Short mmCIF file of C-alpha atoms and ligand atoms in Angstrom, two decimals:
data_model
loop_
_atom_site.label_atom_id
_atom_site.label_comp_id
_atom_site.label_asym_id
_atom_site.label_seq_id
_atom_site.Cartn_x
_atom_site.Cartn_y
_atom_site.Cartn_z
CA MET A 27 34.56 4.95 14.43
CA THR A 28 35.53 4.13 10.87
CA MET A 29 34.69 0.89 9.18
CA PRO A 30 37.64 -1.20 7.96
CA THR A 31 37.89 -1.32 4.19
CA THR A 32 38.09 -4.75 2.59
CA ALA A 33 39.88 -5.70 -0.61
CA SER A 34 36.69 -7.23 -2.01
CA GLY A 35 34.31 -4.47 -1.00
CA ASN A 36 32.33 -7.16 0.90
CA ARG A 37 31.42 -6.59 4.54
CA GLY A 38 31.43 -9.76 6.52
CA LEU A 39 29.11 -12.07 4.67
CA GLN A 40 27.28 -9.21 2.97
CA LEU A 41 28.53 -9.57 -0.58
CA GLU A 42 28.86 -6.87 -3.17
CA GLN A 43 26.94 -7.67 -6.31
CA GLY A 44 27.30 -6.02 -9.71
CA LEU A 45 24.71 -5.91 -12.44
CA ILE A 46 24.27 -9.16 -14.30
CA PHE A 47 25.60 -7.41 -17.42
CA GLU A 48 28.83 -6.57 -15.59
CA LEU A 49 29.30 -10.27 -14.78
CA ASN A 50 29.31 -11.08 -18.48
CA THR A 51 31.85 -13.63 -19.73
CA PRO A 52 31.27 -13.58 -23.51
CA GLY A 53 30.47 -17.04 -24.83
CA MET A 54 29.70 -18.56 -21.42
CA THR A 55 26.34 -20.31 -21.20
CA ALA A 56 24.44 -22.26 -18.58
CA VAL A 57 22.99 -24.65 -21.15
CA ASP A 58 24.45 -26.76 -23.89
CA LEU A 59 22.14 -26.88 -26.87
CA PRO A 60 22.66 -29.12 -29.89
CA THR A 61 23.61 -27.33 -33.10
CA ALA A 62 20.49 -26.09 -34.82
CA PRO A 63 19.49 -28.22 -37.82
CA LYS A 64 19.74 -26.59 -41.23
CA VAL A 65 16.35 -25.12 -42.07
CA THR A 66 15.20 -22.86 -44.85
CA GLU A 67 15.49 -19.23 -43.81
CA ARG A 68 12.02 -17.68 -43.74
CA LEU A 69 12.69 -14.44 -41.83
CA GLY A 70 13.71 -12.37 -44.86
CA ASP A 71 14.58 -8.80 -43.82
CA MET A 72 13.47 -9.51 -40.29
CA LYS A 73 16.55 -11.57 -39.54
CA ASN A 74 18.56 -10.08 -36.67
CA SER A 75 22.13 -9.67 -37.78
CA GLN A 76 23.54 -8.38 -34.49
CA ALA A 77 24.23 -10.00 -31.17
CA ILE A 78 21.27 -9.44 -28.85
CA GLY A 79 23.50 -8.50 -25.92
CA LEU A 80 22.62 -11.19 -23.38
CA PRO A 81 25.30 -11.60 -20.72
CA GLY A 82 27.16 -14.91 -20.61
CA LEU A 83 27.05 -16.66 -17.21
CA SER A 84 27.21 -20.19 -15.84
CA GLU A 85 24.27 -21.60 -13.90
CA PRO A 86 25.97 -21.22 -10.48
CA ASP A 87 26.77 -17.61 -11.34
CA VAL A 88 23.12 -16.94 -12.19
CA VAL A 89 21.87 -18.67 -9.03
CA ARG A 90 24.26 -16.69 -6.81
CA HIS A 91 23.49 -13.42 -8.53
CA TYR A 92 19.74 -13.61 -7.94
CA THR A 93 20.05 -15.17 -4.48
CA ARG A 94 22.34 -12.35 -3.34
CA LEU A 95 19.97 -9.74 -4.75
CA SER A 96 17.01 -11.39 -2.99
CA GLN A 97 18.94 -11.27 0.30
CA LYS A 98 19.30 -7.50 -0.02
CA ASN A 99 15.53 -7.20 0.31
CA TYR A 100 14.21 -6.31 3.73
CA SER A 101 10.73 -7.71 4.24
CA ILE A 102 8.08 -8.44 6.82
CA ASP A 103 9.27 -12.06 6.69
CA SER A 104 12.76 -11.00 7.80
CA GLY A 105 11.99 -8.45 10.51
CA PHE A 106 9.87 -5.68 12.01
CA TYR A 107 8.50 -3.27 9.41
CA PRO A 108 6.78 -0.36 11.15
CA LEU A 109 6.03 1.63 7.99
CA GLY A 110 3.02 3.87 8.64
CA SER A 111 -0.10 3.68 6.48
CA CYS A 112 1.00 0.46 4.78
CA THR A 113 -0.19 -2.28 7.14
CA MET A 114 2.87 -4.48 6.78
CA LYS A 115 1.68 -7.40 8.86
CA HIS A 116 2.25 -11.11 8.82
CA ASN A 117 0.42 -12.83 5.97
CA PRO A 118 -0.75 -16.28 7.09
CA ARG A 119 0.71 -19.06 4.96
CA LEU A 120 -2.67 -20.78 4.88
CA ASN A 121 -3.84 -18.06 2.46
CA GLU A 122 -1.03 -18.93 0.06
CA LYS A 123 -1.96 -22.59 0.19
CA MET A 124 -5.57 -21.77 -0.66
CA ALA A 125 -4.59 -19.41 -3.50
CA ARG A 126 -2.49 -22.19 -5.02
CA LEU A 127 -5.28 -24.80 -5.08
CA PRO A 128 -5.47 -25.85 -8.74
CA GLY A 129 -9.18 -25.05 -8.93
CA PHE A 130 -8.35 -21.42 -8.11
CA ALA A 131 -4.86 -21.05 -9.57
CA ASP A 132 -5.27 -22.83 -12.92
CA ILE A 133 -8.48 -21.25 -14.24
CA HIS A 134 -8.47 -18.71 -17.05
CA PRO A 135 -10.60 -15.57 -17.37
CA PHE A 136 -11.65 -16.59 -20.89
CA GLN A 137 -13.11 -19.91 -19.73
CA PRO A 138 -16.87 -20.24 -20.23
CA VAL A 139 -18.71 -18.96 -17.14
CA SER A 140 -20.37 -22.37 -16.69
CA THR A 141 -16.92 -23.88 -15.91
CA VAL A 142 -15.93 -21.33 -13.21
CA LEU A 143 -19.04 -21.16 -11.04
CA GLY A 144 -16.93 -21.94 -7.96
CA ALA A 145 -14.76 -18.87 -8.65
CA LEU A 146 -17.87 -16.70 -8.95
CA GLU A 147 -19.12 -18.15 -5.67
CA LEU A 148 -15.80 -17.23 -4.03
CA ILE A 149 -16.06 -13.62 -5.28
CA ASP A 150 -19.63 -13.51 -3.97
CA THR A 151 -18.52 -14.94 -0.61
CA CYS A 152 -15.88 -12.23 -0.29
CA ALA A 153 -18.50 -9.61 -1.22
CA ALA A 154 -20.95 -11.01 1.36
CA TRP A 155 -18.34 -10.71 4.15
CA LEU A 156 -17.55 -7.11 3.17
CA LYS A 157 -21.23 -6.16 3.07
CA ASP A 158 -21.87 -7.88 6.42
CA LEU A 159 -18.90 -6.22 8.11
CA THR A 160 -19.72 -2.72 6.83
CA GLY A 161 -23.52 -2.90 6.67
CA MET A 162 -23.37 -1.37 3.18
CA ALA A 163 -25.86 -2.22 0.40
CA ALA A 164 -23.44 -3.30 -2.33
CA VAL A 165 -19.79 -3.76 -3.17
CA ALA A 166 -17.90 -3.33 -6.45
CA MET A 167 -15.28 -6.07 -6.45
CA SER A 168 -13.16 -5.25 -9.51
CA PRO A 169 -10.95 -2.28 -8.39
CA ALA A 170 -7.33 -3.45 -8.33
CA ALA A 171 -6.01 -1.34 -5.43
CA GLY A 172 -7.02 1.26 -2.89
CA ALA A 173 -6.51 4.21 -5.21
CA HIS A 174 -8.44 2.36 -7.94
CA GLY A 175 -11.29 1.86 -5.45
CA GLU A 176 -11.31 5.63 -4.81
CA LEU A 177 -11.68 6.13 -8.55
CA CYS A 178 -14.54 3.60 -8.58
CA GLY A 179 -16.32 5.43 -5.75
CA LEU A 180 -15.93 8.83 -7.42
CA MET A 181 -17.10 7.43 -10.78
CA CYS A 182 -20.25 6.15 -9.05
CA ILE A 183 -20.73 9.58 -7.43
CA LYS A 184 -20.22 11.34 -10.76
CA SER A 185 -22.72 9.00 -12.47
CA ALA A 186 -25.28 9.55 -9.70
CA HIS A 187 -24.96 13.34 -9.99
CA GLU A 188 -25.33 13.11 -13.78
CA ALA A 189 -28.40 10.89 -13.46
CA ASN A 190 -29.94 13.43 -11.05
CA GLY A 191 -29.25 16.51 -13.20
CA GLN A 192 -26.45 17.64 -10.85
CA SER A 193 -23.55 17.76 -13.35
CA HIS A 194 -22.66 21.29 -12.20
CA ARG A 195 -21.12 19.79 -9.05
CA LYS A 196 -17.45 19.94 -10.00
CA THR A 197 -15.53 20.28 -6.73
CA ILE A 198 -14.47 17.79 -4.07
CA LEU A 199 -13.49 18.72 -0.52
CA VAL A 200 -10.48 16.88 0.89
CA PRO A 201 -9.11 17.51 4.40
CA GLU A 202 -5.38 17.89 5.01
CA SER A 203 -5.46 14.75 7.14
CA ALA A 204 -6.47 12.68 4.09
CA HIS A 205 -4.18 10.27 2.29
CA GLY A 206 -2.40 11.74 -0.75
CA THR A 207 -4.23 9.46 -3.16
CA ASN A 208 -7.56 11.18 -2.31
CA PRO A 209 -6.88 14.56 -3.99
CA ALA A 210 -5.01 12.75 -6.79
CA THR A 211 -8.06 10.57 -7.51
CA ALA A 212 -10.42 13.55 -7.46
CA ALA A 213 -8.18 15.40 -9.94
CA LEU A 214 -7.92 12.32 -12.19
CA CYS A 215 -11.71 12.13 -12.19
CA GLY A 216 -11.88 15.72 -13.49
CA TYR A 217 -12.81 17.44 -10.23
CA ALA A 218 -11.36 20.58 -8.68
CA VAL A 219 -10.00 19.90 -5.17
CA GLU A 220 -10.41 22.19 -2.16
CA ALA A 221 -8.35 21.48 0.95
CA ILE A 222 -9.98 21.64 4.39
CA PRO A 223 -7.58 22.43 7.26
CA ALA A 224 -6.93 20.11 10.16
CA ASN A 225 -7.52 21.34 13.71
CA ALA A 226 -4.84 21.26 16.44
CA GLU A 227 -6.07 17.80 17.42
CA GLY A 228 -5.09 16.40 13.99
CA ARG A 229 -8.71 15.94 12.88
CA VAL A 230 -10.89 17.62 10.22
CA ASP A 231 -11.94 21.15 11.14
CA VAL A 232 -15.70 20.50 10.95
CA ALA A 233 -16.69 24.18 11.00
CA ALA A 234 -14.32 24.90 8.08
CA LEU A 235 -15.70 21.92 6.19
CA LYS A 236 -19.29 23.06 6.67
CA ALA A 237 -18.37 26.56 5.55
CA HIS A 238 -17.09 25.11 2.26
CA LEU A 239 -20.31 23.19 1.47
CA ARG A 240 -22.25 24.76 -1.40
CA PRO A 241 -24.13 23.67 -4.55
CA GLU A 242 -20.92 23.04 -6.58
CA ILE A 243 -19.63 20.43 -4.13
CA ALA A 244 -19.91 16.89 -5.50
CA ALA A 245 -18.45 14.99 -2.55
CA VAL A 246 -16.28 15.07 0.54
CA MET A 247 -13.46 12.51 0.89
CA ILE A 248 -12.35 11.69 4.41
CA THR A 249 -9.68 9.19 5.42
CA ASN A 250 -10.83 7.44 8.59
CA PRO A 251 -8.92 6.58 10.70
CA ASN A 252 -6.91 9.44 9.20
CA THR A 253 -3.22 9.66 8.36
CA CYS A 254 -2.49 11.08 11.82
CA GLY A 255 -3.65 7.71 13.17
CA LEU A 256 -6.77 9.29 14.68
CA PHE A 257 -10.44 8.42 14.42
CA GLU A 258 -12.54 11.16 12.82
CA ARG A 259 -15.14 11.42 15.56
CA ASP A 260 -17.45 13.81 13.73
CA CYS A 261 -18.27 11.60 10.75
CA ILE A 262 -22.00 11.31 11.49
CA ASP A 263 -22.32 15.07 11.83
CA ILE A 264 -20.22 15.58 8.68
CA ALA A 265 -22.26 13.02 6.70
CA LYS A 266 -25.50 14.78 7.62
CA ALA A 267 -24.20 18.19 6.58
CA VAL A 268 -22.79 16.75 3.33
CA HIS A 269 -26.08 15.04 2.46
CA ASP A 270 -28.10 18.15 3.31
CA ALA A 271 -25.91 20.02 0.82
CA GLY A 272 -26.75 17.43 -1.89
CA ALA A 273 -23.24 15.94 -1.93
CA TYR A 274 -21.92 12.43 -1.22
CA PHE A 275 -19.65 11.22 1.56
CA TYR A 276 -16.63 9.16 0.44
CA MET A 277 -14.64 7.52 3.22
CA ASP A 278 -11.11 6.23 2.51
CA GLY A 279 -11.20 2.88 4.28
CA ALA A 280 -7.61 1.78 3.67
CA ASN A 281 -7.10 1.94 7.44
CA TYR A 282 -10.10 -0.33 8.02
CA ASN A 283 -7.85 -2.75 9.93
CA ALA A 284 -8.12 -0.39 12.92
CA ILE A 285 -11.92 -0.61 13.13
CA VAL A 286 -12.99 -3.87 11.48
CA GLY A 287 -15.56 -5.74 13.54
CA ARG A 288 -16.11 -2.71 15.81
CA LEU A 289 -18.44 -0.39 13.93
CA ARG A 290 -20.78 -0.54 10.94
CA ILE A 291 -19.56 1.84 8.26
CA ALA A 292 -23.16 2.32 7.08
CA ASP A 293 -24.01 3.84 10.48
CA LEU A 294 -21.57 6.71 9.80
CA GLY A 295 -23.59 7.78 6.75
CA VAL A 296 -20.93 6.72 4.25
CA ASP A 297 -21.92 6.53 0.56
CA ALA A 298 -18.77 4.85 -0.75
CA MET A 299 -15.61 3.42 0.81
CA HIS A 300 -12.81 1.30 -0.58
CA ILE A 301 -11.26 -1.48 1.47
CA ASN A 302 -7.65 -2.51 0.84
CA LEU A 303 -7.93 -6.29 0.98
CA HIS A 304 -4.13 -6.51 0.78
CA LYS A 305 -3.81 -4.48 3.99
CA THR A 306 -6.70 -5.42 6.27
CA PHE A 307 -7.28 -8.93 4.93
CA SER A 308 -3.62 -9.88 4.41
CA THR A 309 -1.95 -10.30 1.04
CA PRO A 310 1.81 -9.76 0.70
CA HIS A 311 1.97 -6.38 -1.05
CA GLY A 312 5.45 -4.91 -0.77
CA GLY A 313 6.90 -3.28 -3.87
CA GLY A 314 3.62 -2.21 -5.38
CA GLY A 315 1.40 -5.23 -5.67
CA PRO A 316 -0.73 -7.19 -5.91
CA GLY A 317 -3.71 -5.58 -4.22
CA ALA A 318 -7.46 -5.29 -4.41
CA GLY A 319 -9.68 -2.35 -3.50
CA PRO A 320 -13.31 -3.50 -3.37
CA THR A 321 -15.56 -0.48 -2.89
CA VAL A 322 -18.65 -0.73 -0.70
CA LEU A 323 -21.56 1.43 -1.82
CA SER A 324 -24.75 2.83 -0.31
CA ALA A 325 -28.12 1.97 -1.89
CA LYS A 326 -28.08 5.35 -3.67
CA LEU A 327 -24.78 4.62 -5.45
CA ALA A 328 -25.18 0.85 -5.93
CA PRO A 329 -27.01 1.07 -9.31
CA PHE A 330 -23.96 2.78 -10.90
CA ALA A 331 -21.38 0.14 -9.85
CA PRO A 332 -18.93 -1.02 -12.52
CA VAL A 333 -19.13 -4.31 -14.43
CA PRO A 334 -18.40 -7.14 -14.20
CA MET A 335 -20.64 -8.08 -11.31
CA VAL A 336 -21.47 -11.51 -9.97
CA VAL A 337 -25.21 -12.16 -9.98
CA LYS A 338 -27.24 -15.08 -8.75
CA VAL A 339 -29.99 -16.44 -10.97
CA GLY A 340 -31.99 -18.83 -8.84
CA GLU A 341 -29.36 -21.05 -7.22
CA ARG A 342 -26.82 -20.54 -10.00
CA TYR A 343 -24.08 -17.91 -10.19
CA ASP A 344 -23.57 -15.87 -13.33
CA ALA A 345 -21.53 -12.83 -14.33
CA GLU A 346 -23.01 -9.63 -15.73
CA GLU A 347 -20.24 -8.41 -18.05
CA HIS A 348 -21.93 -5.56 -19.94
CA ALA A 349 -23.08 -2.16 -18.75
CA GLY A 350 -26.63 -1.31 -19.81
CA PHE A 351 -28.09 -4.77 -19.19
CA GLY A 352 -29.83 -6.54 -16.33
CA ALA A 353 -28.36 -5.73 -12.91
CA ALA A 354 -25.86 -3.42 -14.66
CA LYS A 355 -28.50 -1.28 -16.37
CA GLN A 356 -27.13 2.00 -14.96
CA SER A 357 -23.51 0.86 -14.52
CA TYR A 358 -20.89 3.41 -15.53
CA GLY A 359 -18.92 0.68 -17.30
CA ARG A 360 -15.79 -1.35 -16.78
CA MET A 361 -12.56 -0.26 -15.11
CA LYS A 362 -10.49 -3.43 -15.19
CA GLY A 363 -9.96 -6.46 -17.40
CA TYR A 364 -11.58 -9.69 -16.27
CA HIS A 365 -13.02 -9.98 -12.74
CA GLY A 366 -10.54 -8.15 -10.51
CA GLN A 367 -7.61 -9.52 -8.49
CA PHE A 368 -8.90 -13.02 -8.02
CA GLY A 369 -5.87 -14.36 -6.10
CA VAL A 370 -6.26 -11.55 -3.54
CA PHE A 371 -9.96 -12.45 -3.11
CA VAL A 372 -8.98 -16.05 -2.35
CA ARG A 373 -6.46 -14.90 0.28
CA ALA A 374 -9.00 -12.50 1.83
CA VAL A 375 -11.71 -15.17 2.09
CA SER A 376 -9.18 -17.61 3.54
CA TYR A 377 -8.15 -14.99 6.12
CA MET A 378 -11.73 -14.02 7.02
CA MET A 379 -12.85 -17.62 7.42
CA ALA A 380 -9.80 -18.57 9.48
CA MET A 381 -10.20 -15.54 11.75
CA GLY A 382 -13.98 -15.47 12.04
CA ILE A 383 -15.83 -12.30 13.05
CA ASP A 384 -14.47 -12.59 16.60
CA GLY A 385 -10.91 -12.95 15.29
CA LEU A 386 -11.23 -9.91 13.02
CA ARG A 387 -12.56 -7.90 15.95
CA GLN A 388 -9.63 -8.98 18.08
CA ALA A 389 -7.16 -8.14 15.29
CA SER A 390 -8.35 -4.53 15.11
CA GLY A 391 -8.20 -4.31 18.90
CA ASP A 392 -4.66 -5.69 19.00
CA ALA A 393 -3.52 -3.36 16.19
CA VAL A 394 -4.75 -0.36 18.20
CA LEU A 395 -3.31 -1.74 21.46
CA ASN A 396 0.13 -2.25 19.89
CA ALA A 397 0.19 1.28 18.47
CA ASN A 398 -0.80 2.74 21.83
CA TYR A 399 1.90 0.69 23.53
CA LEU A 400 4.48 2.30 21.22
CA LEU A 401 2.93 5.71 21.80
CA ALA A 402 3.03 5.34 25.59
CA ARG A 403 6.52 3.87 25.96
CA LEU A 404 8.22 6.02 23.32
CA SER A 405 6.75 9.16 24.89
CA GLU A 406 9.43 8.72 27.56
CA GLU A 407 11.95 10.31 25.14
CA LEU A 408 10.05 11.21 21.94
CA THR A 409 7.38 13.88 21.51
CA PRO A 410 3.92 12.65 20.41
CA ALA A 411 2.38 14.86 17.73
CA PHE A 412 -1.09 14.80 19.32
CA ASP A 413 -2.62 14.45 22.76
CA GLY A 414 -4.49 11.34 23.76
CA PRO A 415 -4.57 7.77 22.48
CA CYS A 416 -4.19 6.83 18.81
CA MET A 417 -5.77 4.21 16.57
CA HIS A 418 -3.48 1.81 14.64
CA GLU A 419 -0.64 4.32 14.08
CA ALA A 420 1.50 6.37 16.46
CA VAL A 421 2.80 9.74 15.22
CA PHE A 422 5.69 11.71 16.72
CA ASP A 423 7.05 15.10 15.70
CA ASP A 424 10.69 16.25 15.95
CA ARG A 425 10.46 18.55 19.00
CA PHE A 426 12.52 15.99 20.96
CA LEU A 427 15.43 16.65 18.57
CA LYS A 428 15.35 20.42 18.96
CA GLY A 429 18.83 21.89 19.37
CA THR A 430 20.59 18.53 18.93
CA GLY A 431 21.57 18.97 15.27
CA VAL A 432 20.08 15.51 14.69
CA THR A 433 17.10 15.25 12.32
CA THR A 434 14.26 12.78 11.77
CA LEU A 435 16.19 11.49 8.75
CA ASP A 436 19.29 10.85 10.90
CA ILE A 437 17.21 8.85 13.40
CA ALA A 438 15.75 6.77 10.57
CA LYS A 439 19.22 6.06 9.15
CA ALA A 440 20.56 5.11 12.59
CA LEU A 441 17.65 2.68 12.99
CA ILE A 442 18.95 0.77 9.97
CA ASP A 443 22.16 0.10 11.91
CA GLU A 444 19.95 -1.20 14.73
CA GLY A 445 18.49 -3.72 12.25
CA VAL A 446 15.05 -2.13 11.99
CA HIS A 447 13.29 -0.89 8.89
CA PRO A 448 12.66 2.83 9.52
CA PRO A 449 9.09 4.01 9.98
CA THR A 450 7.48 6.51 7.60
CA MET A 451 9.22 9.90 7.84
CA TYR A 452 8.06 13.47 7.20
CA PHE A 453 4.47 12.26 6.62
CA PRO A 454 1.76 13.25 7.44
CA LEU A 455 2.78 16.69 6.17
CA VAL A 456 0.81 18.45 8.92
CA VAL A 457 3.31 17.11 11.51
CA HIS A 458 6.78 18.71 11.63
CA GLY A 459 9.55 16.15 11.06
CA ALA A 460 7.02 13.33 11.50
CA LEU A 461 7.81 9.74 12.43
CA LEU A 462 4.71 7.63 11.64
CA MET A 463 4.69 4.06 12.95
CA GLU A 464 2.21 1.27 12.35
CA PRO A 465 3.22 -1.81 14.35
CA THR A 466 0.15 -3.91 13.30
CA GLU A 467 -1.49 -6.62 15.39
CA THR A 468 0.85 -9.44 14.41
CA GLU A 469 3.92 -8.17 16.30
CA SER A 470 4.69 -9.64 19.71
CA LYS A 471 5.45 -7.57 22.81
CA ALA A 472 9.04 -8.82 22.65
CA THR A 473 9.48 -7.44 19.11
CA LEU A 474 7.91 -4.12 20.05
CA ASP A 475 10.13 -3.91 23.17
CA GLY A 476 13.23 -4.46 21.02
CA PHE A 477 12.20 -1.65 18.68
CA ILE A 478 11.35 0.64 21.59
CA GLU A 479 14.75 0.03 23.25
CA SER A 480 16.55 0.88 19.99
CA LEU A 481 14.59 4.06 19.48
CA LEU A 482 14.86 5.23 23.11
CA HIS A 483 18.61 4.58 22.95
CA LEU A 484 18.91 6.70 19.81
CA ALA A 485 16.78 9.50 21.25
CA ARG A 486 18.95 9.64 24.40
CA LYS A 487 22.11 9.54 22.33
CA ALA A 488 20.86 12.44 20.18
CA LYS A 489 19.97 14.46 23.27
CA SER A 490 23.40 13.84 24.82
CA GLY A 491 24.64 16.50 22.42
CA THR A 492 27.85 14.64 21.59
CA ALA A 493 26.72 12.26 18.87
CA GLU A 494 25.78 14.49 15.95
CA ALA A 495 28.70 13.29 13.82
CA ASP A 496 27.81 9.65 14.52
CA PHE A 497 24.26 10.26 13.38
CA LYS A 498 25.36 12.02 10.19
CA ALA A 499 27.54 8.99 9.38
CA ALA A 500 24.70 6.46 9.79
CA PRO A 501 23.99 3.93 8.45
CA MET A 502 27.42 2.35 8.99
CA TYR A 503 26.55 -1.32 8.58
CA SER A 504 24.29 -1.39 5.54
CA PRO A 505 25.58 -2.42 2.08
CA ARG A 506 25.24 1.23 1.00
CA ARG A 507 25.69 4.28 3.22
CA ARG A 508 23.84 7.56 2.62
CA LEU A 509 22.70 7.96 -0.94
CA ASP A 510 22.02 11.18 -2.74
CA GLU A 511 18.29 10.48 -2.61
CA THR A 512 17.31 13.61 -4.51
CA LYS A 513 19.64 12.74 -7.38
CA ALA A 514 18.49 9.12 -7.33
CA ALA A 515 14.88 10.28 -7.67
CA ARG A 516 15.48 13.08 -10.17
CA LYS A 517 18.23 11.56 -12.29
CA PRO A 518 17.85 7.82 -12.03
CA ILE A 519 20.16 5.69 -14.13
CA LEU A 520 17.74 3.32 -15.76
CA ARG A 521 19.82 1.93 -18.60
CA TRP A 522 23.13 0.12 -18.74
CA LEU A 523 25.37 0.54 -21.76
CA PRO A 524 28.43 -1.61 -22.39
CA PRO A 525 31.66 0.24 -21.54
CA ALA A 526 32.86 -0.07 -25.18
CA ASP A 527 30.04 2.28 -26.24
CA GLY A 528 31.29 5.09 -24.06
CA ASN A 529 31.27 5.62 -20.38
CA GLY A 530 28.92 2.78 -19.47
CA ALA A 531 26.02 3.48 -17.23
CA LYS A 532 27.21 7.00 -16.55
CA GLN A 533 26.81 7.93 -20.18
CA ALA A 534 23.32 6.44 -20.34
CA ALA A 535 22.15 8.77 -17.60
CA GLU A 536 23.25 11.96 -19.29
C1 LIG B 30 -2.62 2.53 1.17
C2 LIG B 30 -3.57 3.62 1.21
C3 LIG B 30 -4.22 4.08 0.03
C4 LIG B 30 -3.88 3.58 -1.34
O1 LIG B 30 -4.03 2.19 -1.52
P1 LIG B 30 -3.25 1.45 -2.69
O2 LIG B 30 -3.72 0.04 -2.62
O3 LIG B 30 -1.79 1.61 -2.41
O4 LIG B 30 -3.64 2.12 -3.98
C5 LIG B 30 -5.18 5.07 0.15
N1 LIG B 30 -5.47 5.60 1.34
C6 LIG B 30 -4.87 5.21 2.49
C7 LIG B 30 -5.25 5.83 3.80
C8 LIG B 30 -3.88 4.22 2.46
O5 LIG B 30 -3.28 3.84 3.60
#
């Protein structure tokens, strides 16, 4: 089947849209300003003698331009978004209402502390929930994202080793089933990284991990539930071995939404764990922000937590801003301006209070149930990467496509034509041709059934052996077809030049 070409390049009501600079009508403006009064020139040499290159457009042109661009975004508010490891779930609108209350939205970080005691109380309330839920001794609230929380945890571990005369510990063990940010954080923190293999079950090979423990090991970082969507069952055993070897146990808790309300992190022997508030406790976070990665700490690491920290003096809240003083006597310092991602704290507290402990517990249960529903029903045609039930994510490999000529990428592209955002592909790396799906707890059975029908249909079509060409042509219905993704990543065109200066955008890329 070939798509009809149109004179306009538009497809139905999906409109082509150029860059705003290409829409330029020189001299056109959306506003009509009075002629500037004659004033004495005071800019001297600084006066700009050239046009500044703003495009000329009318107000309706500007409105249509940005509205059309916004409609090209696919989002959790427009449809199912099963991207693995990202927790793209519905974000309750109540949270937004709370975050916009003037008392939260209109305060400034430079205001005197005495005028923002309510904000400090909110940060402390969020901290109290996180400590209650995890059973951990303390929490550093300022990290701005999950990866930043990892850095916070490792900085605490590094400080603790230094304080205990253990600075020779320069290596961190990271299993293959860990999230990619874990080894990156360890390297950024100045550590050497040693990989621990996964076993056939998709979990850490405990014997291999134990064999790597020695006096140079500073810490072990384990993602749990891991990126294969599986619970690391041997954490208690691992924690004991790690502690016996004089090292610390860091747990990546970005997938906390699968276990919240169901186990106390402290009982696993964890020394530090970040929590992605934007994932588990719902803040819209597509496109890279905003987020918050509070890091819960064991009693041994708590003294080294970063500033600022909220403290309570009698009945009154205060903020300890400086390392080396008071509660922050042994703090390693500051890692973020101001007090962290305050708006995300407000949303998290709003979510926690609306859900209650029982609601949070049900959410993690429903997230796991939904993933297992996908795993069970899709197993009819797809091949699960691991035996047994999963946590909040279902992982398939590409054995079901063997001999069809169709690849994981082709399936993902064909899903776009079905009106579904593709799941994560080719990750985790330990699974061949992986499809990693995280449905989250906020999707209904009807939505999941629609997704399942689309995917089963595509799997059957691929196996029919007659549809390879169709798959290679997908997506047919999207505004753009297959892009040269390697070239887009390696040679992005980031700058537009007016055609008069040469060959326009093409020239800028060279
Ligand atoms: C999302 C995620 C991270 C990183 O969190 P950011 O907020 O994106 O920095 C780390 N580990 C795991 C397992 C994740 O899912």
